[in-house]
Amino acid sequence: RNDIILGTTNATGNLAINTTYASANTGNVTLGVNAGGSATNVVVGNALVVNTNAGVVADNSQYSSVSVIGNVTINTANGTSTGGNVSLNATSNTAQGGMVTVGGVLNVNAGTAGNVVVSEGSTMNLGVITANAVSFVTSGTGPFDINIGNTITTGAATAVFNNAGAGNITEVGNGY
């Protein structure tokens, strides 16, 4: 199936993952892995770019933490307009130690069929987002803001934004 499961990783610069060579709806990418209940952490010192051909991009939502200092760009609609789901929601399971942190801007193209679910443990900066439906949640002790810096396009017109504590949801206006 040409899937990629990324275990403990400490990339000091950029990290690019590309499974677009795989057949449509395969080439899934999992960030982190539950190795017998032990956490694995993925740390990227600058930008993370993931491209799939309608493959799913997800974190291991039970134990693994994903931390990216720079921008994150995920395109699951490379080679197809339908796209695949994107689920970065380890932060929703903080009781088990998972956490998602993006220091820069999050850009996602999940096409016309892919859904995007992101739960982040810090302020969230959204760039260009294209998906069937989206859910963006900040979790933790906050307050954490959700900043919308560009266009969010949904096919199902379903968009959920929920922030922790006294954080704000703000349209930045000029984009990122």
Coordinates of C-alpha atoms in Angstrom, one line a residue:
R1 CA 0.0 0.0 0.0
N2 CA 3.0 2.3 0.2
D3 CA 1.9 3.8 3.6
I4 CA 4.4 5.7 5.7
I5 CA 4.4 5.5 9.5
L6 CA 6.8 8.0 11.0
G7 CA 8.2 7.0 14.4
T8 CA 10.3 9.1 16.7
T9 CA 11.8 11.8 14.6
N10 CA 13.8 14.9 15.3
A11 CA 14.3 16.8 12.0
T12 CA 16.3 20.0 12.6
G13 CA 15.3 21.6 9.3
N14 CA 12.4 21.0 6.9
L15 CA 10.7 17.6 6.5
A16 CA 8.9 16.6 3.3
I17 CA 6.9 13.4 2.9
N18 CA 5.6 12.4 -0.5
T19 CA 3.4 9.4 -1.3
T20 CA 1.9 10.8 -4.5
Y21 CA 3.4 7.9 -6.4
A22 CA 1.0 5.5 -4.7
S23 CA -2.3 4.5 -6.2
A24 CA -5.2 6.8 -5.3
N25 CA -6.6 6.3 -1.8
T26 CA -3.4 4.6 -0.6
G27 CA -0.1 6.1 0.5
N28 CA -1.4 7.1 3.9
V29 CA 0.9 9.0 6.3
T30 CA 0.8 8.5 10.1
L31 CA 2.8 10.9 12.3
G32 CA 4.0 9.0 15.4
V33 CA 3.3 5.5 16.4
N34 CA 2.1 3.7 19.5
A35 CA 4.9 1.3 20.3
G36 CA 3.4 -0.9 23.0
G37 CA 1.9 2.1 24.8
S38 CA 5.1 4.1 24.6
A39 CA 5.0 7.6 23.1
T40 CA 6.9 8.5 20.0
N41 CA 7.4 12.2 19.2
V42 CA 7.7 13.9 15.9
V43 CA 9.6 17.2 16.1
V44 CA 10.3 19.3 13.0
G45 CA 12.6 22.3 13.4
N46 CA 11.2 24.2 10.4
A47 CA 8.5 23.4 7.9
L48 CA 6.6 20.1 7.4
V49 CA 5.1 19.3 3.9
V50 CA 3.0 16.2 3.2
N51 CA 1.7 15.3 -0.2
T52 CA -0.6 12.3 -0.9
N53 CA -2.8 11.0 -3.8
A54 CA -6.0 11.0 -1.7
G55 CA -4.2 9.2 1.1
V56 CA -5.1 9.9 4.7
V57 CA -2.7 12.1 6.8
A58 CA -3.1 11.5 10.6
D59 CA -1.2 11.5 13.8
N60 CA -1.2 8.6 16.3
S61 CA -3.9 10.3 18.4
Q62 CA -3.3 8.3 21.6
Y63 CA 0.3 8.8 22.6
S64 CA 2.4 10.7 20.1
S65 CA 3.1 14.4 20.0
V66 CA 3.7 16.3 16.9
S67 CA 5.6 19.6 17.1
V68 CA 6.4 21.8 14.1
I69 CA 8.2 25.1 14.6
G70 CA 7.4 26.5 11.1
N71 CA 4.6 26.1 8.6
V72 CA 2.7 22.9 7.9
T73 CA 1.4 22.3 4.4
I74 CA -0.7 19.2 3.7
N75 CA -2.1 18.3 0.3
T76 CA -4.1 15.1 0.1
A77 CA -5.6 16.1 -3.3
N78 CA -2.4 15.8 -5.3
G79 CA -3.4 13.9 -8.5
T80 CA -7.1 13.8 -7.6
S81 CA -9.7 16.4 -6.8
T82 CA -11.4 14.3 -4.1
G83 CA -8.5 14.3 -1.6
G84 CA -8.2 12.3 1.6
N85 CA -8.9 13.1 5.3
V86 CA -6.5 15.0 7.5
S87 CA -6.7 14.3 11.3
L88 CA -4.2 15.9 13.6
N89 CA -6.0 15.5 16.9
A90 CA -3.6 14.1 19.5
T91 CA -4.2 17.1 21.6
S92 CA -7.7 15.9 22.2
N93 CA -6.2 13.0 24.1
T94 CA -3.8 14.9 26.4
A95 CA -4.6 12.4 29.3
Q96 CA -2.4 10.0 27.4
G97 CA 0.3 12.5 26.6
G98 CA -0.4 13.5 23.0
M99 CA 0.0 17.0 21.7
V100 CA -0.1 18.8 18.4
T101 CA 1.7 22.2 18.1
V102 CA 2.3 24.2 14.9
G103 CA 4.4 27.3 15.4
G104 CA 3.7 28.7 11.9
V105 CA 0.7 28.6 9.5
L106 CA -1.4 25.5 8.8
N107 CA -2.4 25.1 5.1
V108 CA -4.4 22.1 4.0
N109 CA -5.9 21.0 0.7
A110 CA -8.1 17.9 1.3
G111 CA -10.0 18.3 -1.9
T112 CA -13.7 18.0 -2.3
A113 CA -14.2 14.8 -0.2
G114 CA -11.5 15.0 2.5
N115 CA -12.4 16.2 6.0
V116 CA -10.0 18.1 8.2
V117 CA -9.9 17.7 12.0
V118 CA -7.2 19.6 13.9
S119 CA -6.9 19.9 17.7
E120 CA -3.9 21.9 18.7
G121 CA -2.4 22.7 22.1
S122 CA -1.5 26.3 21.2
T123 CA -2.7 29.3 19.2
M124 CA -3.7 28.1 15.8
N125 CA -2.8 30.1 12.6
L126 CA -4.9 29.0 9.6
G127 CA -3.8 29.7 6.0
V128 CA -5.6 28.4 2.9
I129 CA -7.9 25.5 3.8
T130 CA -9.9 23.4 1.3
A131 CA -12.0 20.5 2.4
N132 CA -15.4 18.9 2.5
A133 CA -15.8 19.8 6.2
V134 CA -13.5 21.2 8.8
S135 CA -13.1 21.2 12.6
F136 CA -10.5 23.3 14.4
V137 CA -10.2 23.1 18.2
T138 CA -7.6 24.5 20.6
S139 CA -7.2 22.4 23.8
G140 CA -5.4 22.8 27.0
T141 CA -5.0 25.5 29.6
G142 CA -5.1 28.4 27.1
P143 CA -6.2 30.9 26.4
F144 CA -5.4 30.0 22.8
D145 CA -6.6 31.9 19.8
I146 CA -7.7 30.7 16.3
N147 CA -6.4 33.1 13.7
I148 CA -8.0 32.8 10.2
G149 CA -5.5 34.4 7.8
N150 CA -6.8 33.3 4.4
T151 CA -9.7 31.5 2.7
I152 CA -11.4 28.4 4.2
T153 CA -13.5 26.6 1.6
T154 CA -15.8 23.7 2.5
G155 CA -17.9 21.6 0.2
A156 CA -20.5 20.7 2.9
A157 CA -20.5 24.2 4.4
T158 CA -19.6 22.6 7.7
A159 CA -17.0 24.5 9.7
V160 CA -16.5 24.1 13.5
F161 CA -14.2 26.4 15.5
N162 CA -13.7 26.0 19.2
N163 CA -11.0 27.5 21.3
A164 CA -9.8 26.9 24.9
G165 CA -10.3 29.3 27.7
A166 CA -10.8 32.9 26.9
G167 CA -9.1 32.7 23.5
N168 CA -10.4 34.6 20.4
I169 CA -11.4 33.5 17.0
T170 CA -10.2 36.2 14.6
E171 CA -10.1 36.8 10.9
V172 CA -6.6 38.3 10.3
G173 CA -7.6 39.8 7.0
N174 CA -4.3 40.2 5.1
G175 CA -3.5 36.6 5.0
Y176 CA -0.2 34.9 5.9

